[in-house]
PDB file of C-alpha atoms in Angstrom:
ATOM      1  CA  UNK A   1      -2.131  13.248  -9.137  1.00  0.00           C
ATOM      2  CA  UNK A   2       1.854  12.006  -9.687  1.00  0.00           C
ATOM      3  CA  UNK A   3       5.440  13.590 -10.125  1.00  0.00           C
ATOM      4  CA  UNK A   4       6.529  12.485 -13.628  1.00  0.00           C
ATOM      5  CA  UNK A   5       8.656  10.180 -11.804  1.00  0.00           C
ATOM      6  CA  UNK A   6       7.802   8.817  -8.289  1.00  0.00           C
ATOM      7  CA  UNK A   7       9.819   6.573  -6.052  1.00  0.00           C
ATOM      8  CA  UNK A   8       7.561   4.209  -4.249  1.00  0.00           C
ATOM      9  CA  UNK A   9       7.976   1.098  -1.654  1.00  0.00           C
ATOM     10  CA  UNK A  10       7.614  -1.862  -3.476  1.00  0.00           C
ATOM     11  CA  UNK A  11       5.607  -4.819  -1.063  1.00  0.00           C
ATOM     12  CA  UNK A  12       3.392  -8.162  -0.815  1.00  0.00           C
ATOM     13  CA  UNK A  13       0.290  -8.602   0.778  1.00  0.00           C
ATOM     14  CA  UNK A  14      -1.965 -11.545   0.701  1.00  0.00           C
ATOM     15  CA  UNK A  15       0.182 -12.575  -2.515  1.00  0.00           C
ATOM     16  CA  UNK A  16      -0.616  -9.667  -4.533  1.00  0.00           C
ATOM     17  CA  UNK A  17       2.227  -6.713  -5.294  1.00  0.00           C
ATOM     18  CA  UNK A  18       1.367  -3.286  -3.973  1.00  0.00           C
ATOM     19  CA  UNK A  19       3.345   0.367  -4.243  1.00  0.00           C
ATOM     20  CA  UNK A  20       3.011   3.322  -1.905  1.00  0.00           C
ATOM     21  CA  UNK A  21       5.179   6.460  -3.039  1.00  0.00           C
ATOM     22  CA  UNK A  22       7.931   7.085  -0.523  1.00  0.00           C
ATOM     23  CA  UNK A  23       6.684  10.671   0.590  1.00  0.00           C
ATOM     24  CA  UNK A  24       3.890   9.339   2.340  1.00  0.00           C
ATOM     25  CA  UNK A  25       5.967   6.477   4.045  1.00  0.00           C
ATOM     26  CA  UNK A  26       7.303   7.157   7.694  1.00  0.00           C
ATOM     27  CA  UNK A  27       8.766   3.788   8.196  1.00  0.00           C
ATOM     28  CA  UNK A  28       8.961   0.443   8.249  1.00  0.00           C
ATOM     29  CA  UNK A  29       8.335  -1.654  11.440  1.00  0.00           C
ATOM     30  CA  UNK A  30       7.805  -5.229  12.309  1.00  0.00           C
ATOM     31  CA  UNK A  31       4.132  -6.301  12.710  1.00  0.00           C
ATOM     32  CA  UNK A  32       3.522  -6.700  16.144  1.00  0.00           C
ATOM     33  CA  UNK A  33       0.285  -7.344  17.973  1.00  0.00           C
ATOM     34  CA  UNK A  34      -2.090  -4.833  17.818  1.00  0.00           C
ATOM     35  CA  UNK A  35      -2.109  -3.890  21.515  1.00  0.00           C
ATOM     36  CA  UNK A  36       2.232  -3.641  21.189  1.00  0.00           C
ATOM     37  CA  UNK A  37       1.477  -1.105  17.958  1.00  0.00           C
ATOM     38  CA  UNK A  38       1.991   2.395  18.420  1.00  0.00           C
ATOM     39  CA  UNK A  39      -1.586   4.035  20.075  1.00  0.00           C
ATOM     40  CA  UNK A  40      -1.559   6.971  17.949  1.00  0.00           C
ATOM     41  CA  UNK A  41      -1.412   4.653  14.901  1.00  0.00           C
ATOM     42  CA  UNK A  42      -4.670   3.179  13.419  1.00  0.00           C
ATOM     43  CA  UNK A  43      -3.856  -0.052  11.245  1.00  0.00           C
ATOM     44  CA  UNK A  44      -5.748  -0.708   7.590  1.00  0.00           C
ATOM     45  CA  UNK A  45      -6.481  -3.938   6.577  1.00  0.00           C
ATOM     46  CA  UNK A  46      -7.348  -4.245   3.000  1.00  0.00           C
ATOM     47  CA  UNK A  47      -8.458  -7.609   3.406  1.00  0.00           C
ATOM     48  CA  UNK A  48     -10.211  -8.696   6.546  1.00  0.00           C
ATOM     49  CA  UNK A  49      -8.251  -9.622   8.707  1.00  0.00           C
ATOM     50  CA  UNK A  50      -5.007  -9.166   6.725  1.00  0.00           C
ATOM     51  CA  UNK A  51      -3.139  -7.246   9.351  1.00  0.00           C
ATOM     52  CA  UNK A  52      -3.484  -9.980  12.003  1.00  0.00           C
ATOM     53  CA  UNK A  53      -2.144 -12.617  10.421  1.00  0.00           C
ATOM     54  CA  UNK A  54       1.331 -13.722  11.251  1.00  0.00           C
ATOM     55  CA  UNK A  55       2.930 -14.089   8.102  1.00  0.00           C
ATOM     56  CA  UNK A  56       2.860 -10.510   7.714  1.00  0.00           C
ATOM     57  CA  UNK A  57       6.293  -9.717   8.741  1.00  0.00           C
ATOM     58  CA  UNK A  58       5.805  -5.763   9.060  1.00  0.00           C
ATOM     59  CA  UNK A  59       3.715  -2.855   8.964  1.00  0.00           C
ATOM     60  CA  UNK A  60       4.614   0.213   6.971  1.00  0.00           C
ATOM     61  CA  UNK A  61       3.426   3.364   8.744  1.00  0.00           C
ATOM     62  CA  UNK A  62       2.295   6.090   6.480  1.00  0.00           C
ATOM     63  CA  UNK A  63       2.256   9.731   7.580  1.00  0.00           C
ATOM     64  CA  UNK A  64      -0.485  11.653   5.434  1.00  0.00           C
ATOM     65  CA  UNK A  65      -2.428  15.557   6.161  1.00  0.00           C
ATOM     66  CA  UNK A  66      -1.002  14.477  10.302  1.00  0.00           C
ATOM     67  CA  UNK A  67      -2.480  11.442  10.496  1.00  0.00           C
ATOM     68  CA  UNK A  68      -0.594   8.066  10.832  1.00  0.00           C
ATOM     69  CA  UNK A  69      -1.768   4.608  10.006  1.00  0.00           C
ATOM     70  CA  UNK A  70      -0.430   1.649   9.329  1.00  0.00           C
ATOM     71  CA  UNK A  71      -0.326  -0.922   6.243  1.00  0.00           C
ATOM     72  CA  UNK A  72       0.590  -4.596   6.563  1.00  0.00           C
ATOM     73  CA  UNK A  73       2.833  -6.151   4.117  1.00  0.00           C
ATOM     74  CA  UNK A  74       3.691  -9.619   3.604  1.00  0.00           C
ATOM     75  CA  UNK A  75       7.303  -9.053   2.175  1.00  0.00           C
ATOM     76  CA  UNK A  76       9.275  -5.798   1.283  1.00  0.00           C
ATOM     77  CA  UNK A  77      10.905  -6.424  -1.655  1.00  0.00           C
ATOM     78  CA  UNK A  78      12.444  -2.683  -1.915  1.00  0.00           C
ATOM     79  CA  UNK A  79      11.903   0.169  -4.256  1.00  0.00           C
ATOM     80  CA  UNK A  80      10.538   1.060  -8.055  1.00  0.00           C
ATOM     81  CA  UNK A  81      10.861   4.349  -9.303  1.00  0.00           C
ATOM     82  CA  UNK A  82       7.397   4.947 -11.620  1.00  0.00           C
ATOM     83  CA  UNK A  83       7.708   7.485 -14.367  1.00  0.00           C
ATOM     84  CA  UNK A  84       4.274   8.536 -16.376  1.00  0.00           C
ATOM     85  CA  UNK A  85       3.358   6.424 -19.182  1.00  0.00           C
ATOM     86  CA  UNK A  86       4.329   3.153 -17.367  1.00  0.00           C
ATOM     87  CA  UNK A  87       1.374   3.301 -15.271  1.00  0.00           C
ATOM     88  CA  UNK A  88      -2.316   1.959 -16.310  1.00  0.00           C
ATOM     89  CA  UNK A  89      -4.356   4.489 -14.389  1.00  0.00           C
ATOM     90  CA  UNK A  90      -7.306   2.490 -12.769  1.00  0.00           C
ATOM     91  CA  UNK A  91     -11.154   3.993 -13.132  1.00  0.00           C
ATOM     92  CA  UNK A  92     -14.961   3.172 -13.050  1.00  0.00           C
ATOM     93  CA  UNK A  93     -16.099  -0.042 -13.102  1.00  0.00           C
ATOM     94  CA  UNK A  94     -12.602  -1.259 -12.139  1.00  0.00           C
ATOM     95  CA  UNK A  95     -12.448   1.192  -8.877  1.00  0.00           C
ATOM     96  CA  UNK A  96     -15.441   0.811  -7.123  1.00  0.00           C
ATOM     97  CA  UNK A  97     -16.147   2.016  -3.171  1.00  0.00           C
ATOM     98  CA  UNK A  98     -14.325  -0.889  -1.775  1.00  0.00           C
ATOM     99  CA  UNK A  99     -11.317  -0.283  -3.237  1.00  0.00           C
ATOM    100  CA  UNK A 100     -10.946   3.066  -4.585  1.00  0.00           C
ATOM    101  CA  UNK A 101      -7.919   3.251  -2.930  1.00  0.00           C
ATOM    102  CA  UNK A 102      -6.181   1.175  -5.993  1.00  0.00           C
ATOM    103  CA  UNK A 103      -5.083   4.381  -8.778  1.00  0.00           C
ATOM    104  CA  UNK A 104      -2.961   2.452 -10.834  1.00  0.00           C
ATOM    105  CA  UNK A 105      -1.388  -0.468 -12.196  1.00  0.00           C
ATOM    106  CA  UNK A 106       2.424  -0.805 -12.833  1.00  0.00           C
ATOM    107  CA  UNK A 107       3.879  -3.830 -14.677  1.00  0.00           C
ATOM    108  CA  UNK A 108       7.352  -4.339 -12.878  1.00  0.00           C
ATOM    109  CA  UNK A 109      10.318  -7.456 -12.558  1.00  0.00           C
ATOM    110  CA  UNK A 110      11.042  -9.485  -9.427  1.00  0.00           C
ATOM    111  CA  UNK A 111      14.539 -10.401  -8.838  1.00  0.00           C
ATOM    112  CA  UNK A 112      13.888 -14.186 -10.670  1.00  0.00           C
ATOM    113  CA  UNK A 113      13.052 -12.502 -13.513  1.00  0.00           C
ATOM    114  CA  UNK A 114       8.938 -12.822 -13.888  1.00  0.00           C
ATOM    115  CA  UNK A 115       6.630  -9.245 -14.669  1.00  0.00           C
ATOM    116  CA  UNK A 116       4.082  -8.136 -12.338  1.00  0.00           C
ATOM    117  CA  UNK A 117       1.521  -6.148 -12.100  1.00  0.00           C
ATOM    118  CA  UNK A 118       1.471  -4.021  -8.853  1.00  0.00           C
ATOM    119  CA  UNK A 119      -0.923  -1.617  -7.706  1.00  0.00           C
ATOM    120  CA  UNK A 120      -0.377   1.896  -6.391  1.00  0.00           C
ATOM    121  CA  UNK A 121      -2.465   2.924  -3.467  1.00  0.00           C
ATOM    122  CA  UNK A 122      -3.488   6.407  -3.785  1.00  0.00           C
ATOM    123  CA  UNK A 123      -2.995   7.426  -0.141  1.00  0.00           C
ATOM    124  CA  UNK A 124      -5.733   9.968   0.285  1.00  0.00           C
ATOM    125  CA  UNK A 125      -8.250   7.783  -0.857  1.00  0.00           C
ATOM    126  CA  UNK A 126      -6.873   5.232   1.985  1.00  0.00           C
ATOM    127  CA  UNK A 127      -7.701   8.084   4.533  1.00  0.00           C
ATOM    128  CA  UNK A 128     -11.410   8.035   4.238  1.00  0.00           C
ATOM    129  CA  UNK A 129     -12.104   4.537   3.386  1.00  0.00           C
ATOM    130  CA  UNK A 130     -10.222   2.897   6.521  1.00  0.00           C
ATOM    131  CA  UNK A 131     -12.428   5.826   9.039  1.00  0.00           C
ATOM    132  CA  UNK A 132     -15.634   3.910   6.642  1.00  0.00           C
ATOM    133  CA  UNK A 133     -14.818   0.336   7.266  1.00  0.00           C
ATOM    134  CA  UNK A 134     -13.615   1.326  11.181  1.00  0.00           C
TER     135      UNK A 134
END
């Protein structure tokens, strides 16, 4: 599924810590209204209603198999390189349809100091499940 080591952007969303690896990211772009948002671009929430609200500063665009949609993220707070064995790969019962896209769990350090877990999306699974829920 992984490279043994994977760079990823490292980002908050509804106060939980997230990872996509960098391949799949096209940019980065301030959230705008969804009318102002590119129109080739479709936009996932993972919560309802996550992408509209206004404390989520930006929108990370992802570029995967020519199609481009759009993530919102609270807070960017840069990048984490993942090697294997520092990863808790996620399975049945803890992935279940509504979020499948969650593969893994990473335990990483903010800049105060404090260990988090963040999750890795698994971008293909993404694909599917936002045409599902649109």
């Amino acid at each position: 599924m992984r490279e043994q080591k994977d760079r990823c952007i490292f980002f908050v969303l509804e106060n939980f810590f997230f990872l996509i690896p960098l391949p799949f990211v096209d940019k980065v772009i301030e959230n705008s209204l969804p009318e102002e948002r590119e129109p080739e671009t479709e936009f996932i929430d993972l919560w309802a209603e996550s992408g509209k609200n206004s404390k989520n500063k930006y929108c990370i665009l992802i570029n995967c198999k020519e199609e481009k949609f759009g993530v919102p993220a609270a807070e960017i707070l840069g990048f984490r390189d993942i090697a294997e064995g520092q990863v808790w790969e996620l399975t049945e019962p803890v992935r279940v349809k509504k979020n499948r896209y969650l593969c893994a769990a990473h335990e990483t350090q903010l800049e105060d100091g404090r260990k988090v877990l963040a999750y890795l999306l698994d971008v293909d699974e993404l694909r599917p499940w936002r045409k599902e829920e649109a």
